[in-house]
CSV table of C-alpha atoms in Angstrom, one decimal:
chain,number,residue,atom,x,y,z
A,51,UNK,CA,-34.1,-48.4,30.4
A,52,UNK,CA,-31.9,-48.6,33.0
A,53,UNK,CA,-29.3,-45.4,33.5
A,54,UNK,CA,-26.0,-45.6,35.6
A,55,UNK,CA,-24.1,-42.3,36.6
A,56,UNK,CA,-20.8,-42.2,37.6
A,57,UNK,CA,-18.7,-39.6,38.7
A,58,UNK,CA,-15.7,-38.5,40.8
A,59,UNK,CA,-15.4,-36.6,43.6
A,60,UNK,CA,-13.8,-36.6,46.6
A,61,UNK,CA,-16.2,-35.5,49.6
A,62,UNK,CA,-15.2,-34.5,53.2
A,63,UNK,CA,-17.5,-36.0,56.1
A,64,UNK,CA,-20.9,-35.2,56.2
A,65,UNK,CA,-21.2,-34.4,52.5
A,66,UNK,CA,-22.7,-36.3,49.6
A,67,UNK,CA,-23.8,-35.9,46.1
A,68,UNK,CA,-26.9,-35.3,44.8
A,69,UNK,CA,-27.8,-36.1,40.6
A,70,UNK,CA,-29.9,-33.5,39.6
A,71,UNK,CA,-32.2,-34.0,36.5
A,72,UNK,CA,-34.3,-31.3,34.6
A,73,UNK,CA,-37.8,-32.3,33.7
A,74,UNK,CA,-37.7,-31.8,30.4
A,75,UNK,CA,-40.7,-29.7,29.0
A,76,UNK,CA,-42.5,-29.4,32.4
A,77,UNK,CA,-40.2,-26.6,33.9
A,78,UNK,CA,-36.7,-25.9,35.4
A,79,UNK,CA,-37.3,-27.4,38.8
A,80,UNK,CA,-34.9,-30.7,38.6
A,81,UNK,CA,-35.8,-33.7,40.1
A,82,UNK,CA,-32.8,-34.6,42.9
A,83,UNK,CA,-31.5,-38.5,43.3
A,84,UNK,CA,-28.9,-39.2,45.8
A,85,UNK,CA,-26.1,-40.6,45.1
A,86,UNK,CA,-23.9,-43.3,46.9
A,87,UNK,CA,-20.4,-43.7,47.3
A,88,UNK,CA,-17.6,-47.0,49.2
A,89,UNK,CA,-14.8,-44.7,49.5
A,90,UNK,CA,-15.9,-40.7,49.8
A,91,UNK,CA,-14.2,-40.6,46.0
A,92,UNK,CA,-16.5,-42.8,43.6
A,93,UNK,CA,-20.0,-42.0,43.6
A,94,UNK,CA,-22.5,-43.5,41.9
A,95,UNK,CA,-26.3,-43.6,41.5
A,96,UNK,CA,-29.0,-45.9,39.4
A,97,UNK,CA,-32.3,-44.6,37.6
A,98,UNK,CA,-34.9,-45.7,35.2
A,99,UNK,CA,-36.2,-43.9,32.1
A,100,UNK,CA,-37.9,-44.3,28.8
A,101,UNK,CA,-36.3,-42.7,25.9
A,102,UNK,CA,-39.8,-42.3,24.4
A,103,UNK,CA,-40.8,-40.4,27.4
A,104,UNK,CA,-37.4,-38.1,27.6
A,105,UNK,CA,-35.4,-38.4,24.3
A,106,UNK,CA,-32.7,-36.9,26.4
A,107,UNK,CA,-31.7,-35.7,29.7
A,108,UNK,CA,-30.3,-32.5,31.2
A,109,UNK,CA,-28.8,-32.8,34.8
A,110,UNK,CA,-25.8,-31.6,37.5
A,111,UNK,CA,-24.2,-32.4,40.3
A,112,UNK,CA,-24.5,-30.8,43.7
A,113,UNK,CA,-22.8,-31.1,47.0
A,114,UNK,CA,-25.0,-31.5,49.8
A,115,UNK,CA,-24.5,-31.1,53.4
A,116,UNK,CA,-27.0,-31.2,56.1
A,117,UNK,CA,-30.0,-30.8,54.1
A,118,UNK,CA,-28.3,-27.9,52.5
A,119,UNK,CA,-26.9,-27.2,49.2
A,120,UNK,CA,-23.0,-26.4,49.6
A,121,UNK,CA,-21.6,-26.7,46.4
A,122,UNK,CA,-22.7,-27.1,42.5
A,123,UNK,CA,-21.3,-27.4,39.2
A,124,UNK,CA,-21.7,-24.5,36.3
A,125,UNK,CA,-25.3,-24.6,35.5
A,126,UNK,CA,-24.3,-22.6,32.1
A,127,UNK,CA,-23.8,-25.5,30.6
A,128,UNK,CA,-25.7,-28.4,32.0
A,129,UNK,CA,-24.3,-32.1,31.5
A,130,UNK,CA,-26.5,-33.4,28.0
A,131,UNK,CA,-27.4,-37.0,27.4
A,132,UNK,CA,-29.3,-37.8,24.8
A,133,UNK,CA,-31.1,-41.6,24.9
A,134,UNK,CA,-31.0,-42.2,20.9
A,135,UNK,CA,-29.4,-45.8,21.0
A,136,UNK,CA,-32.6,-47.6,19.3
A,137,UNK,CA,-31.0,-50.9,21.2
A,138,UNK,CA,-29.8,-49.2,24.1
A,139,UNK,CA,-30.9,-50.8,27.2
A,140,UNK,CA,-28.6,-49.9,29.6
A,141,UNK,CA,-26.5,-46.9,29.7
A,142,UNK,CA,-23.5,-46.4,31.9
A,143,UNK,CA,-22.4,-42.5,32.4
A,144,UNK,CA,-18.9,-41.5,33.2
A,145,UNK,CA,-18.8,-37.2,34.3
A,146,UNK,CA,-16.5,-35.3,35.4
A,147,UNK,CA,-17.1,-32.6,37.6
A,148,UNK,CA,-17.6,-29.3,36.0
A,149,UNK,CA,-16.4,-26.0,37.8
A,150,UNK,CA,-16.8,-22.6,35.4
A,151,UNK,CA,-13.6,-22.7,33.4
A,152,UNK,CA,-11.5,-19.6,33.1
A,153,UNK,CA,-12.8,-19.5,28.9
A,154,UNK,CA,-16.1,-19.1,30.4
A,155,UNK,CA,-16.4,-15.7,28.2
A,156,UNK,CA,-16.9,-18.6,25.3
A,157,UNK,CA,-19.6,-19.7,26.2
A,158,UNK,CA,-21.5,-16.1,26.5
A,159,UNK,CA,-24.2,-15.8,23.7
A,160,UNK,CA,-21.7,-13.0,22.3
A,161,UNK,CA,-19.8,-16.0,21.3
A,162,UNK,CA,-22.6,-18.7,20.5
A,163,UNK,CA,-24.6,-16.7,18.4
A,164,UNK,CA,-22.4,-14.0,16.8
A,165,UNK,CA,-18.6,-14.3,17.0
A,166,UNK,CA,-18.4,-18.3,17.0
A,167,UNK,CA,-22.1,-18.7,16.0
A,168,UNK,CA,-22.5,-22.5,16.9
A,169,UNK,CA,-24.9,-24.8,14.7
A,170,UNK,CA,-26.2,-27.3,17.0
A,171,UNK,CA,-27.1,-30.8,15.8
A,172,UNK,CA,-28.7,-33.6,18.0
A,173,UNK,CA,-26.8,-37.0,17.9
A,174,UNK,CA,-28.1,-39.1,15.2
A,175,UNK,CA,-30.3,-42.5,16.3
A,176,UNK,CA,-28.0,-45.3,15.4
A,177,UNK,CA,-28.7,-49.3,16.0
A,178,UNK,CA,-25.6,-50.2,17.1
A,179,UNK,CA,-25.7,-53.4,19.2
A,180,UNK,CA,-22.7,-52.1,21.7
A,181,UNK,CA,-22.3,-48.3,21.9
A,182,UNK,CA,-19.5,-46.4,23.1
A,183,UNK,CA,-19.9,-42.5,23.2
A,184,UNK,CA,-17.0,-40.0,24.0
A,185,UNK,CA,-17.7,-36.0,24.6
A,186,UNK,CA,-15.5,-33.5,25.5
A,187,UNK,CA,-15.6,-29.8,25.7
A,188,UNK,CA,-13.2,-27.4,23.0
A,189,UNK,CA,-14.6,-23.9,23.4
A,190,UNK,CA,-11.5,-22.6,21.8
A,191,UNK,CA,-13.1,-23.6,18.4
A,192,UNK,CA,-13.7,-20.8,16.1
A,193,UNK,CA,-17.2,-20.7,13.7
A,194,UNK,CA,-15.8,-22.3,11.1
A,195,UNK,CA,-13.7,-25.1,12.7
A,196,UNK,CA,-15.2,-28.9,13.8
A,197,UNK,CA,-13.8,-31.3,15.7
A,198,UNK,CA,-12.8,-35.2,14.8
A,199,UNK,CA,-11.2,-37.8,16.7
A,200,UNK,CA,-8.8,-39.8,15.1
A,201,UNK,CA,-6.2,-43.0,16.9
A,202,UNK,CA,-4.7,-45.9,16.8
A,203,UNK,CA,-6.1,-49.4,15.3
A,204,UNK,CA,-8.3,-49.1,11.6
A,205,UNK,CA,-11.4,-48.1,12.9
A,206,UNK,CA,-9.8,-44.7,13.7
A,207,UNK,CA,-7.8,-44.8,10.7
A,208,UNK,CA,-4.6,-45.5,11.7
A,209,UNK,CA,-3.8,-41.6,12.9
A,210,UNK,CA,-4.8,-40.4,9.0
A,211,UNK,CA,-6.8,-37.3,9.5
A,212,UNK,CA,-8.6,-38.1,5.9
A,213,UNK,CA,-9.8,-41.2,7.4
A,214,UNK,CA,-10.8,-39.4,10.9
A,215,UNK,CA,-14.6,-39.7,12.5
A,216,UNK,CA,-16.5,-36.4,12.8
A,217,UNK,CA,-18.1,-35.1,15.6
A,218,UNK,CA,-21.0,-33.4,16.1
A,219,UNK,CA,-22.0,-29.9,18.3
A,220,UNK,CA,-24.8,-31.3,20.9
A,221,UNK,CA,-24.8,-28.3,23.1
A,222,UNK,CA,-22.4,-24.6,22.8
A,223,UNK,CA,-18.7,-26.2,22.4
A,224,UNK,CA,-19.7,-29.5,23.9
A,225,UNK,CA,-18.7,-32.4,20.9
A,226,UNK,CA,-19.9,-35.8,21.3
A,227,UNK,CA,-19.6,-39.2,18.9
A,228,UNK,CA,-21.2,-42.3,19.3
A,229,UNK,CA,-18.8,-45.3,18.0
A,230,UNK,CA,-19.8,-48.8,17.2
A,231,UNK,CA,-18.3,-51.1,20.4
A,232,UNK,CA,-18.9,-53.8,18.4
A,233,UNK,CA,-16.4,-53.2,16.2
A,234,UNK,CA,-13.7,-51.7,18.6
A,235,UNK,CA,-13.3,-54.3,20.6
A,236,UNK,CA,-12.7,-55.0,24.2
A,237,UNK,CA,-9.2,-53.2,26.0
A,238,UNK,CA,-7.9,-50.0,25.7
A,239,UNK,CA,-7.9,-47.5,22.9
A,240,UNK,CA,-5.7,-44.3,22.0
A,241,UNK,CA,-7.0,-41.1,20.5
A,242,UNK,CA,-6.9,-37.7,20.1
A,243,UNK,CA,-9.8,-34.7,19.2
A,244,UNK,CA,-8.3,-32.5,16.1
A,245,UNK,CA,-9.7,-29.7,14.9
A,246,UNK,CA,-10.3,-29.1,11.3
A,247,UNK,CA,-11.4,-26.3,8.9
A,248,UNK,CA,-14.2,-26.1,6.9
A,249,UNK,CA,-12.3,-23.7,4.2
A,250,UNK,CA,-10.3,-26.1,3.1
A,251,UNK,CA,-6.5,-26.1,2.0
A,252,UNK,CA,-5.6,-25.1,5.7
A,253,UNK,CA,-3.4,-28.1,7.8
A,254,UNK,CA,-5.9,-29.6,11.1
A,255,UNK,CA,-4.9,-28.7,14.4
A,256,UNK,CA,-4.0,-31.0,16.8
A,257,UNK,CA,-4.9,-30.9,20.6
A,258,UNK,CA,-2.2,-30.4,22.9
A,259,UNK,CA,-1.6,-32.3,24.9
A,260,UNK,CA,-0.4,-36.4,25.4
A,261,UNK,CA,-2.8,-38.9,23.6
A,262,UNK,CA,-6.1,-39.9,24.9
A,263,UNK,CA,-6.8,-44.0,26.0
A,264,UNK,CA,-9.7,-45.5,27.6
A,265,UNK,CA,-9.8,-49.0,28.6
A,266,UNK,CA,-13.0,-50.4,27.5
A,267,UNK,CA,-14.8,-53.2,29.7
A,268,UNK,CA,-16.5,-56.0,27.9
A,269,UNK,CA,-20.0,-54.6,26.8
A,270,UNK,CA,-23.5,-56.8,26.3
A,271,UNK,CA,-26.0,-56.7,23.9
A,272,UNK,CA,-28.0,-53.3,24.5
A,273,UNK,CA,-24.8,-51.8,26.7
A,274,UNK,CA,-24.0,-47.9,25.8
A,275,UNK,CA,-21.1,-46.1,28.0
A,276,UNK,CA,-20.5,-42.8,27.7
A,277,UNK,CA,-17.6,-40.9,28.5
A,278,UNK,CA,-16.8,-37.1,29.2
A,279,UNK,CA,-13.5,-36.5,28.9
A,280,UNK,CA,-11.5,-33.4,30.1
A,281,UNK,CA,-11.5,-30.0,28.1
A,282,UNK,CA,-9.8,-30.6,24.5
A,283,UNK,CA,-7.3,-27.6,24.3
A,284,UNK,CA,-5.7,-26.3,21.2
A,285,UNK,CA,-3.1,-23.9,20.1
A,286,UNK,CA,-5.2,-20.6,19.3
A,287,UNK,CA,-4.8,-17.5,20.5
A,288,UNK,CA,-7.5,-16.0,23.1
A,289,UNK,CA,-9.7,-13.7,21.0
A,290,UNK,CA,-9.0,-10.1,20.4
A,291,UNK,CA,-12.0,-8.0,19.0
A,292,UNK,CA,-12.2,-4.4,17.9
A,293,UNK,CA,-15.3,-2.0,19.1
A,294,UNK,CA,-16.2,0.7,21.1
A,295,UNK,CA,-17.3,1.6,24.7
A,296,UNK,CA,-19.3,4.2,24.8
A,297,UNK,CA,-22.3,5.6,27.1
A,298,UNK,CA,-25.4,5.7,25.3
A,299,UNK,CA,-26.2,9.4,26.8
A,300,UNK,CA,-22.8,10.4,25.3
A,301,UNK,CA,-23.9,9.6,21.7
A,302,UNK,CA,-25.7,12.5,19.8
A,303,UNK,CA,-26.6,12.9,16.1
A,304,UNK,CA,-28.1,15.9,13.7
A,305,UNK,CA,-31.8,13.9,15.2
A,306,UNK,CA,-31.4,13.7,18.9
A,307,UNK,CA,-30.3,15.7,21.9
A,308,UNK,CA,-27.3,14.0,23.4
A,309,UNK,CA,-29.4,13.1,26.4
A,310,UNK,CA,-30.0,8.9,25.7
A,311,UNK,CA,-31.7,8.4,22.7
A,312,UNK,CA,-31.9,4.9,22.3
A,313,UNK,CA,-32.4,5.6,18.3
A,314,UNK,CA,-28.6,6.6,18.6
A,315,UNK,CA,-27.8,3.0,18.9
A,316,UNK,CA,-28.6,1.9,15.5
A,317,UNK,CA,-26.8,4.6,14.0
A,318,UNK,CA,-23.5,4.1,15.8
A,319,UNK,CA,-23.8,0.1,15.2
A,320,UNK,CA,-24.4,1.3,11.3
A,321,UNK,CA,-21.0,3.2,12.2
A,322,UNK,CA,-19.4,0.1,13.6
A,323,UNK,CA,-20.2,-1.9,11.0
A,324,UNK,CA,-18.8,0.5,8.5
A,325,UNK,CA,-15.6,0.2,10.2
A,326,UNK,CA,-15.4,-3.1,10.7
A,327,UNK,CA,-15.6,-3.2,14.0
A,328,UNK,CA,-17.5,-6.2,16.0
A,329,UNK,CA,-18.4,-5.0,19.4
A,330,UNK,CA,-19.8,-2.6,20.7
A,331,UNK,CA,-20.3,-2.3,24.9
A,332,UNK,CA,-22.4,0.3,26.4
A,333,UNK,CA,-22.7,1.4,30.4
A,334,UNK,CA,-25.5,0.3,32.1
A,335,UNK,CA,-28.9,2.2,31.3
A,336,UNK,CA,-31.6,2.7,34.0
A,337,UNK,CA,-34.7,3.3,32.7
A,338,UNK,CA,-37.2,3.4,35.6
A,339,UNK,CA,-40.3,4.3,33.9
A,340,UNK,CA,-42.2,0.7,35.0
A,341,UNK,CA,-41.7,0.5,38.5
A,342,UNK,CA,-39.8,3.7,39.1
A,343,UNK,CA,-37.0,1.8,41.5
A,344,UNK,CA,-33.1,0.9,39.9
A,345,UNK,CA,-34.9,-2.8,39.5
A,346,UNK,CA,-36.0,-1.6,36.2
């Protein structure tokens, strides 16, 4: 399997790009490729993989300069791409370079697990003969929103939400969809991400924004491109939650001495809870009884 990566970024002299691709399952250390690039702007780089060895990869981009590491993107959330085209033969990457966004709070387990708890799904293995793939990031999505992507032309049903194609969660508030190239055709195409809500009876969202088009290149047997777009943004509201701040040596109860008894905590979370309050944010505790030093 032959894997192409493309990506944009324009580079000063003496600087290039380097791909930089987890092992997956034999630790964190990624394997580094360099890139090349005609014009300082377009850089590219070619690798070859079995999807039965790695059923997906997890990589980043680095700026390199003299043998040193200037510049890379947010390692938070690591660029995902999973090989489960059973015809795939050669897959051509698109990225954009990813800098920590200013929603970065978003993407904090706070959010993933509690607030927005995310359900992640891996793509589904499909056997389409010509693939096209389109991610994008919409952190703004609350728990119980998803995201479709509905256009222009039948196959993404004529701009009717009803008739929309869902998307599915691959990594914390990155969406992906793989789309059958066959059918779509050669030339470009015009879409946009909407959120929708799982309650029902509430109206979709709609990204803001101007619509989405990609111009798609004539695709062979075994061909899957992939395409990150940029951030999908919506109209919500930045997040506003209710709690309490508090130092843990400050709390005292009819069992403890005021002095930082950490069997406090439960009782003022039980307290929270009552009040229906969600967060609850307490000063940094030293405990330096393993090593005696503040690195405990």
């Amino acid at each position: 399997m032959k894997i192409e990566f493309n990506i944009d970024y324009k580079a000063v002299f003496g600087e290039e790009l380097t791909l930089n691709i987890f092992d997956t399952g034999k630790g964190d250390k990624p394997r580094q490729y360099r890139m090349s690039t005609m014009n300082g702007t377009c850089w590219s780089g070619n690798i070859q993989f079995s999807s039965v060895d790695f059923p997906f990869l997890k990589y980043y981009y680095s700026v390199v300069s003299n043998g040193r590491v200037d510049r890379q993107e947010w390692l938070i959330v690591p660029h995902l791409l999973e090989l489960n085209a059973k015809k795939g033969e050669n897959y051509t990457v698109y990225d954009r370079w990813n800098d920590i966004p200013e929603d970065s709070y978003l993407y904090t387990s706070a959010f993933t697990d509690c607030v927005n708890r995310c359900h992640l799904s891996a793509l589904p293995e499909q056997s389409y003969a010509k693939t096209v793939r389109v991610k994008v990031h919409a952190p703004q999505l609350r728990a119980y929103e998803r995201l479709v992507v509905v256009g222009a032309g039948s196959y993404f049903g004529n701009w009717n939400i009803v008739k929309s194609i869902p998307m599915i969660e691959e990594e914390y508030n990155n969406w992906s969809v793989d789309l059958n190239a066959e059918i779509l055709g050669t030339g470009d195409i015009e879409f946009k991400f909407v959120a929708v809500d799982d309650r029902g009876g509430i109206s979709p969202m709609w990204e803001t924004g101007m619509n989405r088009t990609l111009v798609l290149p004539e695709l062979r047997s075994g061909d899957v491109i992939v395409y990150e777009e940029d951030q999908a943004f919506f109209a919500i509201y930045n997040r506003k939650l209710a709690g309490t701040l508090v130092p843990v040596f400050s709390l005292r109860s009819r069992t403890s001495f005021g002095v930082g008894d950490f069997g406090d905590l439960k009782k003022i979370i039980t307290f929270l809870a009552q009040t229906h309050q969600r967060v609850l944010q307490i000063l940094p505790v030293n405990d330096t009884t393993t090593t005696h030093t503040w690195t405990d």
